Short mmCIF file of C-alpha atoms in Angstrom, two decimals:
data_model
loop_
_atom_site.label_atom_id
_atom_site.label_comp_id
_atom_site.label_asym_id
_atom_site.label_seq_id
_atom_site.Cartn_x
_atom_site.Cartn_y
_atom_site.Cartn_z
CA UNK A 1 27.80 -23.59 -14.66
CA UNK A 2 31.25 -22.01 -14.87
CA UNK A 3 32.87 -20.83 -11.65
CA UNK A 4 31.91 -17.30 -10.64
CA UNK A 5 34.63 -14.76 -9.91
CA UNK A 6 33.98 -13.50 -6.38
CA UNK A 7 35.91 -10.43 -5.18
CA UNK A 8 37.59 -10.45 -1.79
CA UNK A 9 36.07 -7.08 -0.90
CA UNK A 10 32.94 -5.13 -1.79
CA UNK A 11 31.04 -1.91 -1.02
CA UNK A 12 28.32 -1.50 1.58
CA UNK A 13 26.29 1.40 3.01
CA UNK A 14 26.49 1.21 6.81
CA UNK A 15 24.84 3.10 9.65
CA UNK A 16 27.86 4.94 11.04
CA UNK A 17 25.96 6.90 13.70
CA UNK A 18 22.76 5.07 14.72
CA UNK A 19 20.22 7.41 16.24
CA UNK A 20 20.87 9.99 13.52
CA UNK A 21 20.29 10.23 9.79
CA UNK A 22 23.72 9.18 8.61
CA UNK A 23 25.19 6.44 6.40
CA UNK A 24 28.61 5.97 4.88
CA UNK A 25 29.91 3.69 2.13
CA UNK A 26 32.61 1.33 3.39
CA UNK A 27 34.66 -1.53 1.98
CA UNK A 28 33.97 -4.88 3.66
CA UNK A 29 35.42 -8.39 3.39
CA UNK A 30 33.31 -10.76 1.31
CA UNK A 31 31.74 -13.41 3.59
CA UNK A 32 31.76 -17.13 2.94
CA UNK A 33 28.37 -18.86 3.16
CA UNK A 34 27.95 -21.14 6.16
CA UNK A 35 25.98 -24.37 6.41
CA UNK A 36 22.56 -23.98 4.80
CA UNK A 37 23.45 -20.58 3.35
CA UNK A 38 24.08 -19.03 -0.06
CA UNK A 39 26.21 -16.06 -1.06
CA UNK A 40 24.29 -13.55 -3.17
CA UNK A 41 25.70 -10.82 -5.40
CA UNK A 42 23.12 -8.10 -4.90
CA UNK A 43 22.38 -5.68 -7.74
CA UNK A 44 19.35 -3.79 -6.36
CA UNK A 45 17.78 -2.97 -3.03
CA UNK A 46 14.60 -1.09 -2.24
CA UNK A 47 14.63 1.57 0.49
CA UNK A 48 11.84 1.29 3.05
CA UNK A 49 10.61 3.59 5.81
CA UNK A 50 11.41 0.77 8.25
CA UNK A 51 15.09 1.22 7.39
CA UNK A 52 14.85 4.87 8.41
CA UNK A 53 13.24 3.94 11.73
CA UNK A 54 15.93 1.34 12.48
CA UNK A 55 18.77 3.70 11.55
CA UNK A 56 17.41 6.50 13.76
CA UNK A 57 16.38 4.18 16.62
CA UNK A 58 12.96 5.83 16.48
CA UNK A 59 10.88 2.69 17.02
CA UNK A 60 10.29 2.40 20.75
CA UNK A 61 9.09 -1.18 20.32
CA UNK A 62 12.42 -2.59 19.14
CA UNK A 63 14.19 -4.60 21.85
CA UNK A 64 17.70 -3.24 21.26
CA UNK A 65 19.22 -0.09 19.77
CA UNK A 66 20.78 -0.42 16.34
CA UNK A 67 24.52 -1.11 16.41
CA UNK A 68 27.12 1.08 14.76
CA UNK A 69 28.25 -0.53 11.50
CA UNK A 70 24.89 -2.18 10.81
CA UNK A 71 24.17 -2.65 7.10
CA UNK A 72 20.50 -1.87 6.57
CA UNK A 73 18.02 -2.86 3.88
CA UNK A 74 15.55 -5.71 3.39
CA UNK A 75 14.39 -5.54 -0.24
CA UNK A 76 17.40 -7.05 -1.99
CA UNK A 77 17.62 -8.76 -5.36
CA UNK A 78 20.67 -10.47 -6.80
CA UNK A 79 22.20 -13.68 -8.12
CA UNK A 80 23.48 -16.64 -6.12
CA UNK A 81 27.23 -16.96 -6.69
CA UNK A 82 28.15 -19.62 -4.13
CA UNK A 83 26.42 -22.40 -2.21
CA UNK A 84 27.41 -23.21 1.35
CA UNK A 85 27.68 -26.70 2.86
CA UNK A 86 24.50 -28.74 3.38
CA UNK A 87 22.59 -27.04 0.56
CA UNK A 88 22.57 -29.98 -1.86
CA UNK A 89 18.82 -30.50 -1.54
CA UNK A 90 17.81 -26.83 -1.70
CA UNK A 91 15.54 -25.62 -4.49
CA UNK A 92 18.00 -22.90 -5.57
CA UNK A 93 21.40 -23.08 -7.24
CA UNK A 94 24.28 -20.90 -8.41
CA UNK A 95 23.07 -18.51 -11.10
CA UNK A 96 19.51 -18.22 -9.77
CA UNK A 97 18.14 -14.72 -9.21
CA UNK A 98 16.60 -14.45 -5.76
CA UNK A 99 15.29 -11.90 -3.27
CA UNK A 100 15.84 -11.20 0.42
CA UNK A 101 12.89 -9.95 2.47
CA UNK A 102 12.37 -8.26 5.86
CA UNK A 103 12.46 -11.72 7.44
CA UNK A 104 15.77 -13.11 6.23
CA UNK A 105 15.41 -16.51 7.86
CA UNK A 106 13.18 -18.58 10.14
CA UNK A 107 13.49 -21.76 12.19
CA UNK A 108 10.60 -23.41 10.37
CA UNK A 109 9.53 -25.41 13.40
CA UNK A 110 8.04 -23.05 16.03
CA UNK A 111 4.28 -22.54 16.29
CA UNK A 112 4.21 -19.26 14.28
CA UNK A 113 6.26 -20.88 11.50
CA UNK A 114 3.93 -23.86 11.39
CA UNK A 115 1.00 -21.45 11.09
CA UNK A 116 2.69 -19.53 8.23
CA UNK A 117 3.33 -16.47 10.43
CA UNK A 118 6.97 -16.04 9.44
CA UNK A 119 7.31 -12.57 10.99
CA UNK A 120 6.53 -13.97 14.43
CA UNK A 121 9.15 -16.76 14.30
CA UNK A 122 10.74 -17.17 17.72
CA UNK A 123 14.20 -17.31 16.13
CA UNK A 124 13.57 -15.18 13.05
CA UNK A 125 16.32 -13.04 11.55
CA UNK A 126 15.46 -9.51 10.41
CA UNK A 127 17.43 -8.25 7.42
CA UNK A 128 19.04 -4.93 8.28
CA UNK A 129 18.57 -5.29 12.06
CA UNK A 130 21.17 -7.43 13.82
CA UNK A 131 21.47 -9.34 10.54
CA UNK A 132 23.44 -7.91 7.59
CA UNK A 133 21.00 -6.17 5.26
CA UNK A 134 20.77 -5.50 1.55
CA UNK A 135 22.41 -2.07 1.19
CA UNK A 136 25.53 -3.88 0.01
CA UNK A 137 26.90 -5.77 -2.96
CA UNK A 138 27.30 -9.20 -1.33
CA UNK A 139 25.41 -10.92 1.47
CA UNK A 140 24.81 -14.44 2.79
CA UNK A 141 21.29 -15.68 3.39
CA UNK A 142 19.35 -18.79 4.38
CA UNK A 143 19.23 -20.99 1.28
CA UNK A 144 15.75 -22.37 1.88
CA UNK A 145 14.23 -18.96 2.60
CA UNK A 146 15.37 -16.76 -0.30
CA UNK A 147 12.60 -15.95 -2.78
CA UNK A 148 12.94 -16.90 -6.48
CA UNK A 149 12.45 -13.94 -8.84
CA UNK A 150 10.37 -14.56 -12.01
CA UNK A 151 12.43 -14.40 -15.20
CA UNK A 152 10.29 -11.71 -16.83
CA UNK A 153 10.40 -9.33 -13.83
CA UNK A 154 13.26 -6.84 -13.65
CA UNK A 155 15.30 -6.64 -10.45
CA UNK A 156 14.39 -2.96 -10.09
CA UNK A 157 10.68 -3.78 -10.15
CA UNK A 158 11.05 -6.88 -7.99
CA UNK A 159 12.91 -5.24 -5.09
CA UNK A 160 10.03 -3.17 -3.59
CA UNK A 161 7.68 -6.12 -3.91
CA UNK A 162 9.73 -8.01 -1.33
CA UNK A 163 8.48 -5.73 1.44
CA UNK A 164 5.88 -3.22 0.28
CA UNK A 165 4.23 -5.72 -2.05
CA UNK A 166 4.32 -8.71 0.29
CA UNK A 167 3.17 -6.69 3.31
CA UNK A 168 0.22 -4.97 1.65
CA UNK A 169 -0.86 -8.18 -0.09
CA UNK A 170 -0.85 -9.98 3.25
CA UNK A 171 -2.78 -7.07 4.80
CA UNK A 172 -5.47 -7.22 2.12
CA UNK A 173 -5.82 -10.96 2.67
CA UNK A 174 -6.07 -10.45 6.44
CA UNK A 175 -8.83 -7.89 5.93
CA UNK A 176 -11.22 -10.61 4.73
CA UNK A 177 -12.57 -8.11 2.18
CA UNK A 178 -13.91 -9.73 -0.99
CA UNK A 179 -14.06 -8.67 -4.60
CA UNK A 180 -16.54 -5.85 -5.18
CA UNK A 181 -16.30 -4.56 -1.61
CA UNK A 182 -15.01 -1.15 -0.55
CA UNK A 183 -11.51 -0.90 0.91
CA UNK A 184 -9.84 2.27 2.18
CA UNK A 185 -6.06 2.62 1.76
CA UNK A 186 -4.79 5.25 4.18
CA UNK A 187 -1.49 6.60 2.88
CA UNK A 188 -2.43 5.51 -0.64
CA UNK A 189 0.21 7.56 -2.45
CA UNK A 190 3.09 6.80 -0.15
CA UNK A 191 3.48 9.82 2.09
CA UNK A 192 2.27 13.26 3.05
CA UNK A 193 4.43 16.35 2.87
CA UNK A 194 4.12 19.26 5.28
CA UNK A 195 1.23 17.81 7.28
CA UNK A 196 0.91 16.09 10.61
CA UNK A 197 1.37 12.74 8.86
CA UNK A 198 4.85 13.06 7.39
CA UNK A 199 6.48 9.81 8.51
CA UNK A 200 4.91 7.29 6.17
CA UNK A 201 5.99 4.07 4.52
CA UNK A 202 5.86 4.05 0.74
CA UNK A 203 3.58 1.03 0.41
CA UNK A 204 0.26 2.66 -0.41
CA UNK A 205 0.38 2.87 -4.20
CA UNK A 206 1.21 -0.83 -4.39
CA UNK A 207 -1.68 -1.65 -2.05
CA UNK A 208 -4.06 0.30 -4.30
CA UNK A 209 -2.99 -1.67 -7.37
CA UNK A 210 -3.16 -5.04 -5.65
CA UNK A 211 -6.61 -4.31 -4.24
CA UNK A 212 -8.16 -2.84 -7.40
CA UNK A 213 -6.43 -4.75 -10.20
CA UNK A 214 -5.33 -7.94 -8.52
CA UNK A 215 -8.22 -8.63 -6.13
CA UNK A 216 -11.14 -6.75 -7.76
CA UNK A 217 -11.83 -4.58 -4.73
CA UNK A 218 -13.18 -1.02 -4.90
CA UNK A 219 -10.64 1.40 -3.47
CA UNK A 220 -10.89 4.75 -1.70
CA UNK A 221 -7.45 6.32 -1.39
CA UNK A 222 -6.48 8.82 1.31
CA UNK A 223 -3.32 10.92 1.14
CA UNK A 224 -2.07 14.44 0.45
CA UNK A 225 -3.68 16.22 -2.51
CA UNK A 226 -0.45 16.12 -4.51
CA UNK A 227 -0.74 12.32 -4.67
CA UNK A 228 -4.24 12.21 -6.18
CA UNK A 229 -3.20 11.52 -9.78
CA UNK A 230 -0.84 8.74 -8.69
CA UNK A 231 -3.49 7.12 -6.51
CA UNK A 232 -6.19 7.30 -9.20
CA UNK A 233 -3.78 5.99 -11.84
CA UNK A 234 -3.15 3.01 -9.58
CA UNK A 235 -6.84 2.13 -9.63
CA UNK A 236 -8.61 4.04 -6.84
CA UNK A 237 -12.22 5.02 -7.63
CA UNK A 238 -12.26 7.83 -5.08
CA UNK A 239 -9.63 10.01 -3.43
CA UNK A 240 -9.69 12.14 -0.30
CA UNK A 241 -7.16 14.86 0.48
CA UNK A 242 -6.44 14.42 4.18
CA UNK A 243 -5.48 18.08 4.54
CA UNK A 244 -9.00 19.19 3.59
CA UNK A 245 -10.78 17.24 6.32
CA UNK A 246 -10.90 16.87 10.07
CA UNK A 247 -11.33 13.49 11.75
CA UNK A 248 -15.12 13.66 11.61
CA UNK A 249 -15.59 14.86 8.03
CA UNK A 250 -13.08 12.46 6.49
CA UNK A 251 -14.90 9.48 8.01
CA UNK A 252 -18.26 10.89 6.88
CA UNK A 253 -16.97 11.22 3.30
CA UNK A 254 -15.76 7.62 3.28
CA UNK A 255 -19.14 6.38 4.48
CA UNK A 256 -20.92 8.37 1.73
CA UNK A 257 -18.58 7.02 -0.96
CA UNK A 258 -18.98 3.46 0.26
CA UNK A 259 -22.72 3.13 -0.41
CA UNK A 260 -23.62 5.10 2.71
CA UNK A 261 -22.52 2.19 4.89
CA UNK A 262 -18.77 2.54 5.17
CA UNK A 263 -15.87 0.41 4.00
CA UNK A 264 -15.48 -3.31 4.58
CA UNK A 265 -11.81 -2.75 5.42
CA UNK A 266 -9.34 0.03 6.14
CA UNK A 267 -5.66 -0.72 5.50
CA UNK A 268 -3.53 1.82 7.39
CA UNK A 269 -0.25 2.02 5.50
CA UNK A 270 0.78 5.24 7.24
CA UNK A 271 2.92 5.40 10.36
CA UNK A 272 0.44 7.79 11.93
CA UNK A 273 -1.56 7.50 15.15
CA UNK A 274 -4.01 10.05 13.73
CA UNK A 275 -4.76 7.85 10.72
CA UNK A 276 -5.49 4.90 12.99
CA UNK A 277 -7.92 6.95 15.07
CA UNK A 278 -9.73 8.14 11.92
CA UNK A 279 -10.15 4.62 10.55
CA UNK A 280 -12.64 3.23 13.08
CA UNK A 281 -15.54 5.45 11.97
CA UNK A 282 -14.87 4.64 8.31
CA UNK A 283 -15.87 1.00 8.77
CA UNK A 284 -19.28 -0.54 8.18
CA UNK A 285 -20.80 -3.29 10.29
CA UNK A 286 -18.41 -6.25 10.42
CA UNK A 287 -15.55 -4.21 8.98
CA UNK A 288 -11.86 -4.80 9.63
CA UNK A 289 -9.05 -2.40 10.43
CA UNK A 290 -5.66 -3.79 9.40
CA UNK A 291 -2.59 -2.29 11.07
CA UNK A 292 0.46 -2.01 8.81
CA UNK A 293 2.21 1.33 9.43
CA UNK A 294 4.09 1.54 12.73
CA UNK A 295 4.10 5.01 14.32
CA UNK A 296 7.38 6.17 15.81
CA UNK A 297 8.00 7.58 19.25
CA UNK A 298 6.18 6.56 22.42
CA UNK A 299 3.53 3.88 21.71
CA UNK A 300 -0.09 5.04 21.79
CA UNK A 301 -3.33 3.04 21.81
CA UNK A 302 -5.60 3.29 18.78
CA UNK A 303 -7.72 6.36 19.38
CA UNK A 304 -11.50 6.07 19.05
CA UNK A 305 -11.44 2.29 19.46
CA UNK A 306 -14.00 2.28 22.27
CA UNK A 307 -15.19 -1.19 23.34
CA UNK A 308 -18.89 -0.27 22.95
CA UNK A 309 -18.33 0.97 19.39
CA UNK A 310 -16.33 -2.13 18.51
CA UNK A 311 -19.01 -4.42 19.91
CA UNK A 312 -22.03 -2.69 18.37
CA UNK A 313 -20.45 -2.48 14.92
CA UNK A 314 -18.80 -5.90 15.08
CA UNK A 315 -15.44 -4.40 14.15
CA UNK A 316 -12.26 -6.46 13.98
CA UNK A 317 -8.72 -5.14 14.36
CA UNK A 318 -6.07 -7.23 12.61
CA UNK A 319 -2.42 -6.66 11.79
CA UNK A 320 0.42 -7.84 9.64
CA UNK A 321 4.15 -7.21 9.90
CA UNK A 322 4.99 -8.86 6.58
CA UNK A 323 3.75 -11.77 4.52
CA UNK A 324 5.12 -15.29 4.39
CA UNK A 325 6.96 -17.16 1.63
CA UNK A 326 3.75 -18.06 -0.19
CA UNK A 327 2.59 -14.42 -0.14
CA UNK A 328 5.93 -13.35 -1.60
CA UNK A 329 5.73 -15.81 -4.48
CA UNK A 330 2.14 -14.80 -5.27
CA UNK A 331 2.78 -11.05 -5.20
CA UNK A 332 5.85 -11.42 -7.43
CA UNK A 333 3.62 -13.30 -9.87
CA UNK A 334 1.21 -10.35 -9.90
CA UNK A 335 4.15 -8.08 -10.72
CA UNK A 336 5.54 -10.41 -13.38
CA UNK A 337 2.14 -10.46 -15.13
CA UNK A 338 1.96 -6.66 -15.10
CA UNK A 339 -1.01 -6.53 -12.73
CA UNK A 340 0.94 -4.33 -10.34
CA UNK A 341 3.96 -2.13 -11.04
CA UNK A 342 6.08 -0.13 -8.68
CA UNK A 343 6.40 3.59 -9.20
CA UNK A 344 10.06 4.02 -8.39
CA UNK A 345 13.30 5.76 -9.21
CA UNK A 346 16.87 4.46 -9.21
CA UNK A 347 19.60 5.97 -7.03
CA UNK A 348 23.21 5.03 -6.30
CA UNK A 349 24.27 3.67 -2.92
CA UNK A 350 26.07 6.92 -2.16
CA UNK A 351 22.75 8.81 -2.37
CA UNK A 352 21.16 6.85 0.48
CA UNK A 353 21.39 9.72 3.04
CA UNK A 354 19.56 12.04 0.63
CA UNK A 355 16.93 9.38 -0.01
CA UNK A 356 16.33 9.04 3.73
CA UNK A 357 16.17 12.82 4.07
CA UNK A 358 13.52 13.10 1.35
CA UNK A 359 11.63 10.21 2.94
CA UNK A 360 11.67 11.83 6.35
CA UNK A 361 10.42 15.13 4.92
CA UNK A 362 7.60 13.40 3.01
CA UNK A 363 8.92 14.36 -0.42
CA UNK A 364 8.83 10.92 -2.03
CA UNK A 365 6.11 9.60 -4.31
CA UNK A 366 6.38 5.86 -4.73
CA UNK A 367 9.58 3.97 -3.97
CA UNK A 368 13.35 4.41 -4.29
CA UNK A 369 15.54 1.50 -5.42
CA UNK A 370 19.31 1.54 -4.99
CA UNK A 371 21.44 0.43 -7.94
CA UNK A 372 24.23 -1.44 -6.15
CA UNK A 373 26.29 -2.24 -9.25
#
């Protein structure tokens, strides 16, 4: 392949005042890939609620505050333009289109890595948090950890799959729910406006499609009433408007819809303590609650998860931070075959503060993808 012209400088959106909602576009020096790395020319990056939490330092569970000048983002898609030393035996090459996920690199040898739990790697690198993220035009990444993008899947559609798709697919697998069983997706449309549940990740509509169309599960979606058409179009059989129910009645409605027994699994895609507390009574005997959304502020235990109730109903609580490399490849295949499609809109890098503002206020339906070109 002919040599690729690589500029000496490029544009990036950086967090110029961590702890607040503020980004600025700056010019940075193009890095050179180190040993075992590749240099990627990014063209698209999804915007995730996790990026907002990192920028605002609103996740109490993170070990360190975000640094000024951090480039965020972890749903990047682009083309490899340069290989670093010691990459001769890697499966990728210059010209390949690849993706960067939440976990940008792992050691591959610790116990979590050996078990396929990439997100728990003892030396894992998180894209957009103490590792340069994907809100920029060029970035280096671990050559043996980037994800190949199928030829027939656009970069715009691929980007959100690298976090929202991988995470919800892994969550559905962790739920142990089987085809034909009832699954509740809490936060099914990707966010609630003007309610007590406004800080939500935009993963839900992808989870609904994967569950209903990809895994033959029967889906009950929960979100704000304005999201009903989106959720039903994505494959949900039933929909509940969270604003029309209290904690007791919303669980009772789920049980009625799910054959009078309750759901086999509840996937909480919202970053809401209230949603977690509601989920326990939605489950049938042997059901599983899967934690995905991470509430901000001071950590709270899952309300209503009383030991006696858990024991008598045989309930399991599971969790997933993000899927592994195999999950990523499989979910991208779903997208490439048209089984699941992201509802998204394109924005320029300069619009990132407005995107975050809309996200924080619960005004987004689906995902936002930045056009970095």
